[in-house]
Short mmCIF file of N, CA and C in Angstrom, two decimals:
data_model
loop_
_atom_site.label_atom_id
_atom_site.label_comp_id
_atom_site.label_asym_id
_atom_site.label_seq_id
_atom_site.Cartn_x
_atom_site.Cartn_y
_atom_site.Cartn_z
N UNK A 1 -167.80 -103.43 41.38
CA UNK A 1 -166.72 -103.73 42.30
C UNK A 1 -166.09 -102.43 42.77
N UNK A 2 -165.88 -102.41 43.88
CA UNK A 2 -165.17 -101.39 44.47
C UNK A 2 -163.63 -100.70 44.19
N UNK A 3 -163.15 -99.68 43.45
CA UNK A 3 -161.88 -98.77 42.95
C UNK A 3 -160.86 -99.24 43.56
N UNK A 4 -160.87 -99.34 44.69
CA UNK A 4 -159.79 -99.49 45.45
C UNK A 4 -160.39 -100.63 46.36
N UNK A 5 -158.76 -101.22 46.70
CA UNK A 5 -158.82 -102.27 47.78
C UNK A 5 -159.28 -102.07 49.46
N UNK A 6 -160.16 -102.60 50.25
CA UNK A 6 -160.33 -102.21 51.64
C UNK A 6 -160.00 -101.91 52.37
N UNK A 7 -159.52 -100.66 53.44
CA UNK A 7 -157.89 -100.81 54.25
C UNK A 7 -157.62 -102.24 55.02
N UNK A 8 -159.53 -102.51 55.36
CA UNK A 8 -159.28 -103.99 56.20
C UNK A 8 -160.02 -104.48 55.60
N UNK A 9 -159.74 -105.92 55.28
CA UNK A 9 -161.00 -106.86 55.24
C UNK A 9 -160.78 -108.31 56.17
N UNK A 10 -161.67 -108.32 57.04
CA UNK A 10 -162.00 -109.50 58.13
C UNK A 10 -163.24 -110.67 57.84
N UNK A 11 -162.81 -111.35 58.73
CA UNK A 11 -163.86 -112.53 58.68
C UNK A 11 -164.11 -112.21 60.55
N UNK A 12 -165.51 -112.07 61.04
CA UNK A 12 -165.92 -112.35 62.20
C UNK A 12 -166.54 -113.73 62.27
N UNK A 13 -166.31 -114.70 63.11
CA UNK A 13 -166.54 -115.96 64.05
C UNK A 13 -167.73 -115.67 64.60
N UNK A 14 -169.02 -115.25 64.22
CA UNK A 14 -170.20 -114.84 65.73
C UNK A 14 -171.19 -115.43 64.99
N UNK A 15 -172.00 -116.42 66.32
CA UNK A 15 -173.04 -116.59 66.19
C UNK A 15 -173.11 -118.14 65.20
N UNK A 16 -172.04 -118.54 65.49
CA UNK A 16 -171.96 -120.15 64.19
C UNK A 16 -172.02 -119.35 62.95
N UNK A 17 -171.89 -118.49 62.51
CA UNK A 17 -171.49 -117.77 61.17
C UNK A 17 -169.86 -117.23 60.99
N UNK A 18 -169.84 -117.20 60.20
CA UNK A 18 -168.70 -116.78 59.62
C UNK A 18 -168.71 -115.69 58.87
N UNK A 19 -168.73 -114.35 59.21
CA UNK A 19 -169.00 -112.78 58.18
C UNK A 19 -168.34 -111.80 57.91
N UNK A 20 -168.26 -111.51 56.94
CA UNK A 20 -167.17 -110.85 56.01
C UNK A 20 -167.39 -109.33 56.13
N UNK A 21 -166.40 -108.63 56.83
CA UNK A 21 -166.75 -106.94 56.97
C UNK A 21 -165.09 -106.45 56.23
N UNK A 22 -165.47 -105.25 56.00
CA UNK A 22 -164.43 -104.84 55.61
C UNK A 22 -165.02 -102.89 55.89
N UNK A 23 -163.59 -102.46 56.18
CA UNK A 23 -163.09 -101.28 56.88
C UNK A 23 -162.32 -100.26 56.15
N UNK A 24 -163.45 -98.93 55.88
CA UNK A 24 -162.39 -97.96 55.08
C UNK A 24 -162.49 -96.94 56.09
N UNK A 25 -161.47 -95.94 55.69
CA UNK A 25 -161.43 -95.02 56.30
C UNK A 25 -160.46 -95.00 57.50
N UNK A 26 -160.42 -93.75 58.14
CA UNK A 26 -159.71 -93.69 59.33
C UNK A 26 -160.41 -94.05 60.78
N UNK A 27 -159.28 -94.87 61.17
CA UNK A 27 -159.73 -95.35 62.52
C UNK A 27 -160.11 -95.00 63.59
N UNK A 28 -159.82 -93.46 63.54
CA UNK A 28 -160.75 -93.01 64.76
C UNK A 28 -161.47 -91.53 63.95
N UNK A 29 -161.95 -91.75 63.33
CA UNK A 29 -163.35 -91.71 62.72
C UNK A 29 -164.21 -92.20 63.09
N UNK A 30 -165.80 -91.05 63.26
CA UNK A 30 -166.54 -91.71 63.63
C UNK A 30 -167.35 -92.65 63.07
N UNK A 31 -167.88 -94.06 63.12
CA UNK A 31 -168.22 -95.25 62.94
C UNK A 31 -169.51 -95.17 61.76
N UNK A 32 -169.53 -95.00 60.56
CA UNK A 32 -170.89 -95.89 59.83
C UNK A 32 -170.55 -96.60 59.30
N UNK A 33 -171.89 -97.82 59.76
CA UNK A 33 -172.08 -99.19 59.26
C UNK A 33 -173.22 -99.43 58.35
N UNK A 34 -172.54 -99.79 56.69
CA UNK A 34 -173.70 -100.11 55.83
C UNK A 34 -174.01 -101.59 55.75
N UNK A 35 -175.27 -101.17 55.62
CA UNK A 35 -176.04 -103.14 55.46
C UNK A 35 -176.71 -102.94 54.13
N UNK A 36 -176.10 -104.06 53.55
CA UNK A 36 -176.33 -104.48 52.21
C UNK A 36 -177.98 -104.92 51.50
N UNK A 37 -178.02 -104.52 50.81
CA UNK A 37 -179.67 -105.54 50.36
C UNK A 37 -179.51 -106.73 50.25
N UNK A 38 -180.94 -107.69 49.99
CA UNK A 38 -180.80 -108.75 50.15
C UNK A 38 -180.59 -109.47 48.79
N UNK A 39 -179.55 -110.71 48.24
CA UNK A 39 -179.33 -110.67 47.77
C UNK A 39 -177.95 -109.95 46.86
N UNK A 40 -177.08 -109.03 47.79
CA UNK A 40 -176.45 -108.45 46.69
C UNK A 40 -175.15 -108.24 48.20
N UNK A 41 -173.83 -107.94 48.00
CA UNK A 41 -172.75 -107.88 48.70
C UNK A 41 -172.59 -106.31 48.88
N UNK A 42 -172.22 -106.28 49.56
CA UNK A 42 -171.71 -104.91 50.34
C UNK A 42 -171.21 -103.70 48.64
N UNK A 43 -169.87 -104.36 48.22
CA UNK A 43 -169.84 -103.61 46.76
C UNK A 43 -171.15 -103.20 45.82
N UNK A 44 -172.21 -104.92 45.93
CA UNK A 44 -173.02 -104.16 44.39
C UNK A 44 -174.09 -103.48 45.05
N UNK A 45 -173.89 -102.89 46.51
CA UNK A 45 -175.00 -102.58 47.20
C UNK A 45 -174.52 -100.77 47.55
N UNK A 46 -173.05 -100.47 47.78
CA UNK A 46 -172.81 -99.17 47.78
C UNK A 46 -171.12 -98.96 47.43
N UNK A 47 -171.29 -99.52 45.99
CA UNK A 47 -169.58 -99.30 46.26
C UNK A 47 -169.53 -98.18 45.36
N UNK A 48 -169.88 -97.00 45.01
CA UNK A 48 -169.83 -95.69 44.97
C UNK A 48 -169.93 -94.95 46.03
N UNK A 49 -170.41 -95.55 47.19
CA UNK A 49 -170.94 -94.47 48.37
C UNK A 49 -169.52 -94.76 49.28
N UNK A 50 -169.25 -95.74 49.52
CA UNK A 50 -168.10 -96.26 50.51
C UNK A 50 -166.61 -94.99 50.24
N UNK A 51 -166.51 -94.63 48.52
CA UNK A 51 -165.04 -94.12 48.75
C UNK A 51 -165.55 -92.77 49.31
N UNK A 52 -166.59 -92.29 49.27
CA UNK A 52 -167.28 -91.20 49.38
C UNK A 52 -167.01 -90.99 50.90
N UNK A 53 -168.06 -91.64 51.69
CA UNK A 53 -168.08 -92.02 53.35
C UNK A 53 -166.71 -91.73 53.69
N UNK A 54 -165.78 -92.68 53.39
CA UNK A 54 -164.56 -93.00 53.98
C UNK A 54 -162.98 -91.57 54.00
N UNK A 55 -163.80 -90.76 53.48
CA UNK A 55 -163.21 -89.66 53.47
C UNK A 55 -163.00 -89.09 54.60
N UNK A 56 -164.44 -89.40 55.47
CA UNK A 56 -164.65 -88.17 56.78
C UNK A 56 -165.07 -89.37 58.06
N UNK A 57 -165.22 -91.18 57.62
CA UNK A 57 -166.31 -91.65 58.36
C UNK A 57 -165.18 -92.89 58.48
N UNK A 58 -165.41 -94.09 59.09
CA UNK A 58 -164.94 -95.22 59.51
C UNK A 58 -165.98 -95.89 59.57
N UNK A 59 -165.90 -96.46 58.25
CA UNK A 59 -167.22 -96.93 57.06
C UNK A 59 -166.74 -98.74 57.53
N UNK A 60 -167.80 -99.39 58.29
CA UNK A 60 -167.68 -100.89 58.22
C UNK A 60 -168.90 -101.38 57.72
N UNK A 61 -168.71 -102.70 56.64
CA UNK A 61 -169.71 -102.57 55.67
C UNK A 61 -169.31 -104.54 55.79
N UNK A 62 -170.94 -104.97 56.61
CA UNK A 62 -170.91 -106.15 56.91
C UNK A 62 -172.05 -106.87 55.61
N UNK A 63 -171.11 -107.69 55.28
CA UNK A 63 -172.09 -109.03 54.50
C UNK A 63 -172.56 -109.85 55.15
N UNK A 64 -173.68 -109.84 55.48
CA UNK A 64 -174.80 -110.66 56.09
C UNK A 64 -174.29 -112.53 55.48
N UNK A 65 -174.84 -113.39 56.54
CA UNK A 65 -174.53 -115.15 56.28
C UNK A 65 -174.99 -115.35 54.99
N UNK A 66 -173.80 -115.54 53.79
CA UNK A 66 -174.65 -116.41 52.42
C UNK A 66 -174.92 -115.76 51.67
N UNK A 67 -174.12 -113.96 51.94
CA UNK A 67 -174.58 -112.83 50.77
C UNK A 67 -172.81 -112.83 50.55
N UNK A 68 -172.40 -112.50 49.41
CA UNK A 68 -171.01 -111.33 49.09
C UNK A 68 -169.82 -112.58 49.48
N UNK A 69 -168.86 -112.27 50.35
CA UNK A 69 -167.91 -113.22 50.69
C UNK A 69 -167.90 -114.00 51.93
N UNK A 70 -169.66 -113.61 52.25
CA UNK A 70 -169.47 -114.36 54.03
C UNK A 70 -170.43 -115.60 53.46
N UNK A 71 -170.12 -117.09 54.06
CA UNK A 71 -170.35 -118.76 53.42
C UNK A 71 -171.83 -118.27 54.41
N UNK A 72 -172.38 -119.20 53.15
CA UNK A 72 -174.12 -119.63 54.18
C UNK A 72 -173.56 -120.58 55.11
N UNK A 73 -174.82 -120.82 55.75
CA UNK A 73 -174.45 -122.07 57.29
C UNK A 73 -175.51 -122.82 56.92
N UNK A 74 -175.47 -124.34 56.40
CA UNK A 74 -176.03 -125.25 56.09
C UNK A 74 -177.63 -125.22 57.69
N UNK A 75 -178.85 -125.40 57.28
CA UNK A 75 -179.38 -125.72 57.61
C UNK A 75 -179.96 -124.33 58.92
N UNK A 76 -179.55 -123.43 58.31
CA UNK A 76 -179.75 -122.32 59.12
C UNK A 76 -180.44 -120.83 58.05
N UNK A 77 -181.49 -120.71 58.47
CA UNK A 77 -182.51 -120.10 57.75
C UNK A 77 -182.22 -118.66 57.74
N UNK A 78 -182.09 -118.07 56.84
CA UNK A 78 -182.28 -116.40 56.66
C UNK A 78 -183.49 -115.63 57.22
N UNK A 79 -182.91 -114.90 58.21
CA UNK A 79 -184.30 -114.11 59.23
C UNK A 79 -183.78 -112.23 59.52
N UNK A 80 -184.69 -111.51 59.40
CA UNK A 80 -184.36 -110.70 59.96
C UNK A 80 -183.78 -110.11 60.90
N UNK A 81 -184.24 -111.30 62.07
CA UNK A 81 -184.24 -111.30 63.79
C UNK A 81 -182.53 -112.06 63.63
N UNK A 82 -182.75 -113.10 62.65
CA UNK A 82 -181.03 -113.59 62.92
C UNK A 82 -179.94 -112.82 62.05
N UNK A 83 -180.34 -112.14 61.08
CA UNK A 83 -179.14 -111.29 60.44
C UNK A 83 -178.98 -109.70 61.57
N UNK A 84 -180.25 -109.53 62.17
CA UNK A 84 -179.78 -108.36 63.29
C UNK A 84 -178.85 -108.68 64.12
N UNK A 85 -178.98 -110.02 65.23
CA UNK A 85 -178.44 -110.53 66.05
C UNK A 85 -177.13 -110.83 65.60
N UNK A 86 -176.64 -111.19 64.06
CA UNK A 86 -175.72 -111.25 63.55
C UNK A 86 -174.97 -109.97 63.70
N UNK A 87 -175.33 -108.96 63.14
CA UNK A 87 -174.70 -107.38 62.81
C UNK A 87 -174.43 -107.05 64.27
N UNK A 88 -175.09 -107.48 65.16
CA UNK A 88 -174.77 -107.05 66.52
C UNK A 88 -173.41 -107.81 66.89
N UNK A 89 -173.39 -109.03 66.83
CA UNK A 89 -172.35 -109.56 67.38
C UNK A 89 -170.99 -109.03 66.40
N UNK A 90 -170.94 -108.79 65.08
CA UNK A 90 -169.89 -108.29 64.29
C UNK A 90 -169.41 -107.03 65.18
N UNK A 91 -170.66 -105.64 65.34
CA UNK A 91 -170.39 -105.05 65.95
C UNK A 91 -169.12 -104.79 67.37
N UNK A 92 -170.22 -105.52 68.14
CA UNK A 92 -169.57 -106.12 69.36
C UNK A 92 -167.77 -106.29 69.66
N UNK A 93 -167.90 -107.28 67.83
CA UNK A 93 -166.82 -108.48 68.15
C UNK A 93 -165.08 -107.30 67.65
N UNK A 94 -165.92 -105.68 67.09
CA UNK A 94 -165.00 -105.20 66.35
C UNK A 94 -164.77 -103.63 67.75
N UNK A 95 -165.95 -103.81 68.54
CA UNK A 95 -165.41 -102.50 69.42
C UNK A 95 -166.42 -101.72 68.73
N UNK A 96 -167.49 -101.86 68.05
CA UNK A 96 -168.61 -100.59 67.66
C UNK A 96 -169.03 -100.08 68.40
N UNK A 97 -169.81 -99.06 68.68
CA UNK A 97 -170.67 -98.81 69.54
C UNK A 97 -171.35 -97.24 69.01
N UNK A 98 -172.56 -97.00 69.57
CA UNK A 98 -172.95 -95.25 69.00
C UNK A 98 -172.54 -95.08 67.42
N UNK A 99 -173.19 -96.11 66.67
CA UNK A 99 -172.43 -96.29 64.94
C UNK A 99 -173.38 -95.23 64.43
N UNK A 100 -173.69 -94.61 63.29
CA UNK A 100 -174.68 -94.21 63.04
C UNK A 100 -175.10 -95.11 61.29
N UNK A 101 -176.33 -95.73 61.01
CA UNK A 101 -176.27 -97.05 60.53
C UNK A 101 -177.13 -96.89 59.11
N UNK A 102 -176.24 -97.32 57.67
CA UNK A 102 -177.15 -96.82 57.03
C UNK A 102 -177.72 -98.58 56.66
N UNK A 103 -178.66 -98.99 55.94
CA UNK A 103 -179.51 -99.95 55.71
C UNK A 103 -179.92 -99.82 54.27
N UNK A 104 -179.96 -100.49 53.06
CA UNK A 104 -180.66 -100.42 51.99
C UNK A 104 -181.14 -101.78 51.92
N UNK A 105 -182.73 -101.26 51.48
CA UNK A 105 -183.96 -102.98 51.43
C UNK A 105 -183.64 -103.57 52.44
N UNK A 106 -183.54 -104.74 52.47
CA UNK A 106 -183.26 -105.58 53.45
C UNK A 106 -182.44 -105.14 55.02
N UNK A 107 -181.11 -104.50 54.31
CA UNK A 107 -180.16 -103.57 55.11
C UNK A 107 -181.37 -102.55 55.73
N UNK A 108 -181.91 -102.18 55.36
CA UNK A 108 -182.46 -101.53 55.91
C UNK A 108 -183.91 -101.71 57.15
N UNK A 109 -184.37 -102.97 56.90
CA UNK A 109 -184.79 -103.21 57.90
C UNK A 109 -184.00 -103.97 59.23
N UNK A 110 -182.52 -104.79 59.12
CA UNK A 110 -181.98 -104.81 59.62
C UNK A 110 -181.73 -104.04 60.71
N UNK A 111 -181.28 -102.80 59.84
CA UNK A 111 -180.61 -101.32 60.58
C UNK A 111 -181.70 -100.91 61.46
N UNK A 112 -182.94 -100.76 61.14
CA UNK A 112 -184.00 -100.46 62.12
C UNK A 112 -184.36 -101.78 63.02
N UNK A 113 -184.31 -102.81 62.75
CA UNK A 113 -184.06 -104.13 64.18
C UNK A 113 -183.31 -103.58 65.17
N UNK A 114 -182.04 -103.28 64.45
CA UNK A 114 -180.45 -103.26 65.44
C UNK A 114 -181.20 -101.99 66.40
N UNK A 115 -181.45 -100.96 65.70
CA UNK A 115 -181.74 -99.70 66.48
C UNK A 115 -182.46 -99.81 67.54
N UNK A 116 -183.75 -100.59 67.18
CA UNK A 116 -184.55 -101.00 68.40
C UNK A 116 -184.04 -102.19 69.84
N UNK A 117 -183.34 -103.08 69.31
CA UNK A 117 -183.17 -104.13 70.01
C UNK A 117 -181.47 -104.16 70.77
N UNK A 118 -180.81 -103.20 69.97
CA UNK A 118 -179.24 -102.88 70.49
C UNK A 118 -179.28 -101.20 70.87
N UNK A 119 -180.26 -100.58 71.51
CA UNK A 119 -179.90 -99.07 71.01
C UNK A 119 -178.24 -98.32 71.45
N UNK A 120 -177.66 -99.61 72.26
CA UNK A 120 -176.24 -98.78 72.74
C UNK A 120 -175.20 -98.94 71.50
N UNK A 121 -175.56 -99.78 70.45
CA UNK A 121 -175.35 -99.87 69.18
C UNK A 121 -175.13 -98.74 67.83
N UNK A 122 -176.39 -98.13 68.00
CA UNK A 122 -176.97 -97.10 66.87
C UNK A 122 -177.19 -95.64 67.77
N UNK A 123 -176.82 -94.59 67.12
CA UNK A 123 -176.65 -93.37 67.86
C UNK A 123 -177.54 -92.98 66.20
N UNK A 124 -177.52 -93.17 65.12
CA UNK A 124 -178.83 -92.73 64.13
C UNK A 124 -179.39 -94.08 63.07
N UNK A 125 -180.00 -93.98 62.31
CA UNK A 125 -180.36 -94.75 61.24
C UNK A 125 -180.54 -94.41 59.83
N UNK A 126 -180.36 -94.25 58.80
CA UNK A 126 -180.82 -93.97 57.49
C UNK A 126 -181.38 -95.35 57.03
N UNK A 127 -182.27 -95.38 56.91
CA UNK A 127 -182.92 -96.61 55.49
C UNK A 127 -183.80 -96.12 54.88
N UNK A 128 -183.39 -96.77 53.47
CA UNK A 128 -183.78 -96.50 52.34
C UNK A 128 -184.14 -98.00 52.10
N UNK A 129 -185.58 -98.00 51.08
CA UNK A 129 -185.85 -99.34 49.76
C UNK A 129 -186.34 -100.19 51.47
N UNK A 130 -187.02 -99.79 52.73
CA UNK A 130 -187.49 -101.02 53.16
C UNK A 130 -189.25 -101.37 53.47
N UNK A 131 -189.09 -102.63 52.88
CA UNK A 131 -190.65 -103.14 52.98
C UNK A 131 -191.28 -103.55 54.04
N UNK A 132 -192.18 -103.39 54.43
CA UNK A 132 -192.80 -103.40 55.66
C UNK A 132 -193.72 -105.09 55.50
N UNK A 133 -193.32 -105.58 54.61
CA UNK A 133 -193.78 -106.77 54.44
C UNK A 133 -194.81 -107.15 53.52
N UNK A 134 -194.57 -108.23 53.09
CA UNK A 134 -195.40 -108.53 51.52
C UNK A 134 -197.12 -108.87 51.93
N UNK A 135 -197.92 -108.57 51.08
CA UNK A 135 -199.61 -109.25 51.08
C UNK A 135 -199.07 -110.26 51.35
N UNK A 136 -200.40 -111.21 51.74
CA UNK A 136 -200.31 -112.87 50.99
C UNK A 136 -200.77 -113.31 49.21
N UNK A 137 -200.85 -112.36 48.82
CA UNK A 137 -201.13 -112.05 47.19
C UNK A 137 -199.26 -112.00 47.03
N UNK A 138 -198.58 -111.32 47.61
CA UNK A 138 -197.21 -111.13 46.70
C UNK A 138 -196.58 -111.97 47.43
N UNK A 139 -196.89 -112.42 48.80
CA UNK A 139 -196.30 -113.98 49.39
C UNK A 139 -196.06 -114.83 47.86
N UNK A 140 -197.65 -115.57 47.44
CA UNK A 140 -197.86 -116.53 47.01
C UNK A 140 -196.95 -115.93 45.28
N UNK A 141 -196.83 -114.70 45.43
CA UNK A 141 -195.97 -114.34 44.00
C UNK A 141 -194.59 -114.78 43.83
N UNK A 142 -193.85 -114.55 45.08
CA UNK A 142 -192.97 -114.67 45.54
C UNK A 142 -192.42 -116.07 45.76
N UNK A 143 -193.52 -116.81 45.87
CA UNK A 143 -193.26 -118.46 46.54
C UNK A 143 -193.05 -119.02 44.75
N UNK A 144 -193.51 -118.21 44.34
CA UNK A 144 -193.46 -118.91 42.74
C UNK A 144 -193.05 -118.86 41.43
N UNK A 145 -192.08 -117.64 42.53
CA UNK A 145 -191.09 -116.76 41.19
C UNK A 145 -189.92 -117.43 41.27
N UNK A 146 -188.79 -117.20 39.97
CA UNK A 146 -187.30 -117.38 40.57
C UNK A 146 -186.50 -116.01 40.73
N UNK A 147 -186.89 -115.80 42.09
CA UNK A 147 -185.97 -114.55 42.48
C UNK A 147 -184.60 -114.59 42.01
N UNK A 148 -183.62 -115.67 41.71
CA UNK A 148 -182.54 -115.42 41.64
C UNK A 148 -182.59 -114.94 39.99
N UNK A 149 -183.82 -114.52 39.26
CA UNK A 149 -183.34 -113.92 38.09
C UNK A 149 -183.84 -112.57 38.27
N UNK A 150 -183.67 -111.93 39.69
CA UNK A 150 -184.13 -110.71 39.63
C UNK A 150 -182.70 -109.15 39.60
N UNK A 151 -182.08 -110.13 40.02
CA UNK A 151 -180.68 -109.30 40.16
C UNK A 151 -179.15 -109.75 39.66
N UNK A 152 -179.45 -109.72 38.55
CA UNK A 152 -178.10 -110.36 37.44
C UNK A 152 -176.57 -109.75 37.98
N UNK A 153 -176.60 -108.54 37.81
CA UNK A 153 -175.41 -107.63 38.28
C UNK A 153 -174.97 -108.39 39.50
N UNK A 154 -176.01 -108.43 40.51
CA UNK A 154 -175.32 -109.00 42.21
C UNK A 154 -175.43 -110.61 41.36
N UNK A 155 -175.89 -111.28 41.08
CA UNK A 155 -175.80 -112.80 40.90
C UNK A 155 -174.27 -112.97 40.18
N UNK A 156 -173.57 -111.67 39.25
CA UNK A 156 -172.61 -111.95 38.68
C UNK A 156 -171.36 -111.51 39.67
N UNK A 157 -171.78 -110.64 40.67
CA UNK A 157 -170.91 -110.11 41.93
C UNK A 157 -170.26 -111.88 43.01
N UNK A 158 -171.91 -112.07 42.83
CA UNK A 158 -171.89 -113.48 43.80
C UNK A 158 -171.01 -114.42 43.40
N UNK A 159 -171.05 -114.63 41.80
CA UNK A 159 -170.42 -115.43 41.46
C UNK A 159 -168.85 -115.71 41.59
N UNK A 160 -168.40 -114.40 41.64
CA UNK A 160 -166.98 -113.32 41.54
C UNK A 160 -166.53 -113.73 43.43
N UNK A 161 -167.08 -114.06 43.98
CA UNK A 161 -166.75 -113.44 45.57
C UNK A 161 -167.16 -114.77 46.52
N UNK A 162 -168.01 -115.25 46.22
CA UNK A 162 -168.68 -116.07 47.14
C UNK A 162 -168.11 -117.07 47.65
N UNK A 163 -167.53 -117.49 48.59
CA UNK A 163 -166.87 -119.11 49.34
C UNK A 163 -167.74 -120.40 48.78
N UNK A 164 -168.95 -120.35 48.42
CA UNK A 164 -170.02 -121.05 48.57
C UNK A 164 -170.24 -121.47 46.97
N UNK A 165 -169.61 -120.98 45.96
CA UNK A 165 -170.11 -121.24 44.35
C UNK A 165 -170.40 -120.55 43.86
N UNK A 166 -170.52 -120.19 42.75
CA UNK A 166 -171.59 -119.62 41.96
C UNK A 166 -172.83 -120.16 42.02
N UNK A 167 -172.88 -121.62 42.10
CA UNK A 167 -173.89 -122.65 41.76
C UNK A 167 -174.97 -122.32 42.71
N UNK A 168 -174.44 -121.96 44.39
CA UNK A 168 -175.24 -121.74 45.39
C UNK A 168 -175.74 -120.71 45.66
N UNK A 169 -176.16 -119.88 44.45
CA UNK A 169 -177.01 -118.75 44.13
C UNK A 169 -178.14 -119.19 44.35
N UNK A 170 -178.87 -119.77 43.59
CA UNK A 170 -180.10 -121.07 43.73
C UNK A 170 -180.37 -120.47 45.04
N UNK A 171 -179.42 -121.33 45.86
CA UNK A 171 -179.90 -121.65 47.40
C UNK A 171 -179.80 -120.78 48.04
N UNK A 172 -179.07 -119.48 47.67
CA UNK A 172 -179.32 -118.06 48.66
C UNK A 172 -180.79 -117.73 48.21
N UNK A 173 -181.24 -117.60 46.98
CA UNK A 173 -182.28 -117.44 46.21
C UNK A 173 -183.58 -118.11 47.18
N UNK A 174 -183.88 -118.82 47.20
CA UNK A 174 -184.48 -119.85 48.34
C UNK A 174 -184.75 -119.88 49.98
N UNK A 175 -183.62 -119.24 50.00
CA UNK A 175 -183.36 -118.65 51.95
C UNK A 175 -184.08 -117.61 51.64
N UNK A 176 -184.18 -116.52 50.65
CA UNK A 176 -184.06 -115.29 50.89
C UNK A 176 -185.85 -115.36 50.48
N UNK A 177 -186.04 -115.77 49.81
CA UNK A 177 -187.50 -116.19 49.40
C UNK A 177 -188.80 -116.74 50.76
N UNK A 178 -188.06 -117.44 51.40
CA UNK A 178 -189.13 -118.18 52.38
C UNK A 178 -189.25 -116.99 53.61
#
């Protein structure tokens, strides 16, 4: 969990989601935006790096639909293409623009979507931890594991934060899987 409290923490309205960003640093500072891995909230994903950033940067650090404190959306599938389109509209909805964007795992292929498909968005990129996509050998591994016992620390974050339950770990587990 993160030392200190957020200067901001918001809920953005975009896209039939509902997503949870929160804002350190000084406001006219220039803009990085971290994206979380999958599975895990903005804190269990860089909350050593954030007090760090926020020294020199205007650090906005978005939880993707159904991760950290932003609610899943019943009947609406976890995608790359829709958590980009997501981060864009947060963007958008906050005045971003020319961010320079860091990404870990998941976050991190995100961050390289946004770059390509928003470039008036991203002025650089850092990602780290991203997969370029599984065999059908670690597909079928994957289809038959229970991911949600892969990350205890974020499952106990989730539990701590989430609108959605503890219980509906499972079912992030499941989105994040297919």
């Amino acid at each position: 969990m993160l030392a200190a409290l957020p200067a901001a923490a918001e809920y953005a309205h975009v896209r039939g989601a509902r997503l949870y960003y929160e804002v350190h640093g000084a406001t006219d500072a220039p803009p990085l935006v971290l994206l979380h891995g999958g599975m895990h909230s903005a804190a269990a994903s860089f909350a050593k790096q954030i007090p760090e950033f926020a020294r020199t940067r205007r650090v906005i650090a978005i939880e993707q639909m159904g991760h950290g404190h932003s609610p899943d959306v019943a009947g609406r599938a976890l995608s790359y293409e829709g958590m980009t389109e997501d981060t864009a509209a947060v963007l958008r909805h906050i005045g971003i623009r020319e961010a320079d964007v860091v990404g870990w795992s998941n976050g991190g292929q995100i961050a390289l979507r946004l770059a390509f498909t928003h470039p008036d968005l991203v002025r650089r990129v850092v990602a780290s931890g991203v997969g370029f996509g599984a065999s059908p050998a670690m597909r079928a591994r994957l289809a038959a594991a229970d991911v949600t016992a892969f990350f205890p620390a974020a499952q106990a974050e989730y539990a701590k934060v989430s609108p959605d339950g503890a219980a509906h770990w499972k079912v992030l587990g499941v989105k994040c899987r297919a």
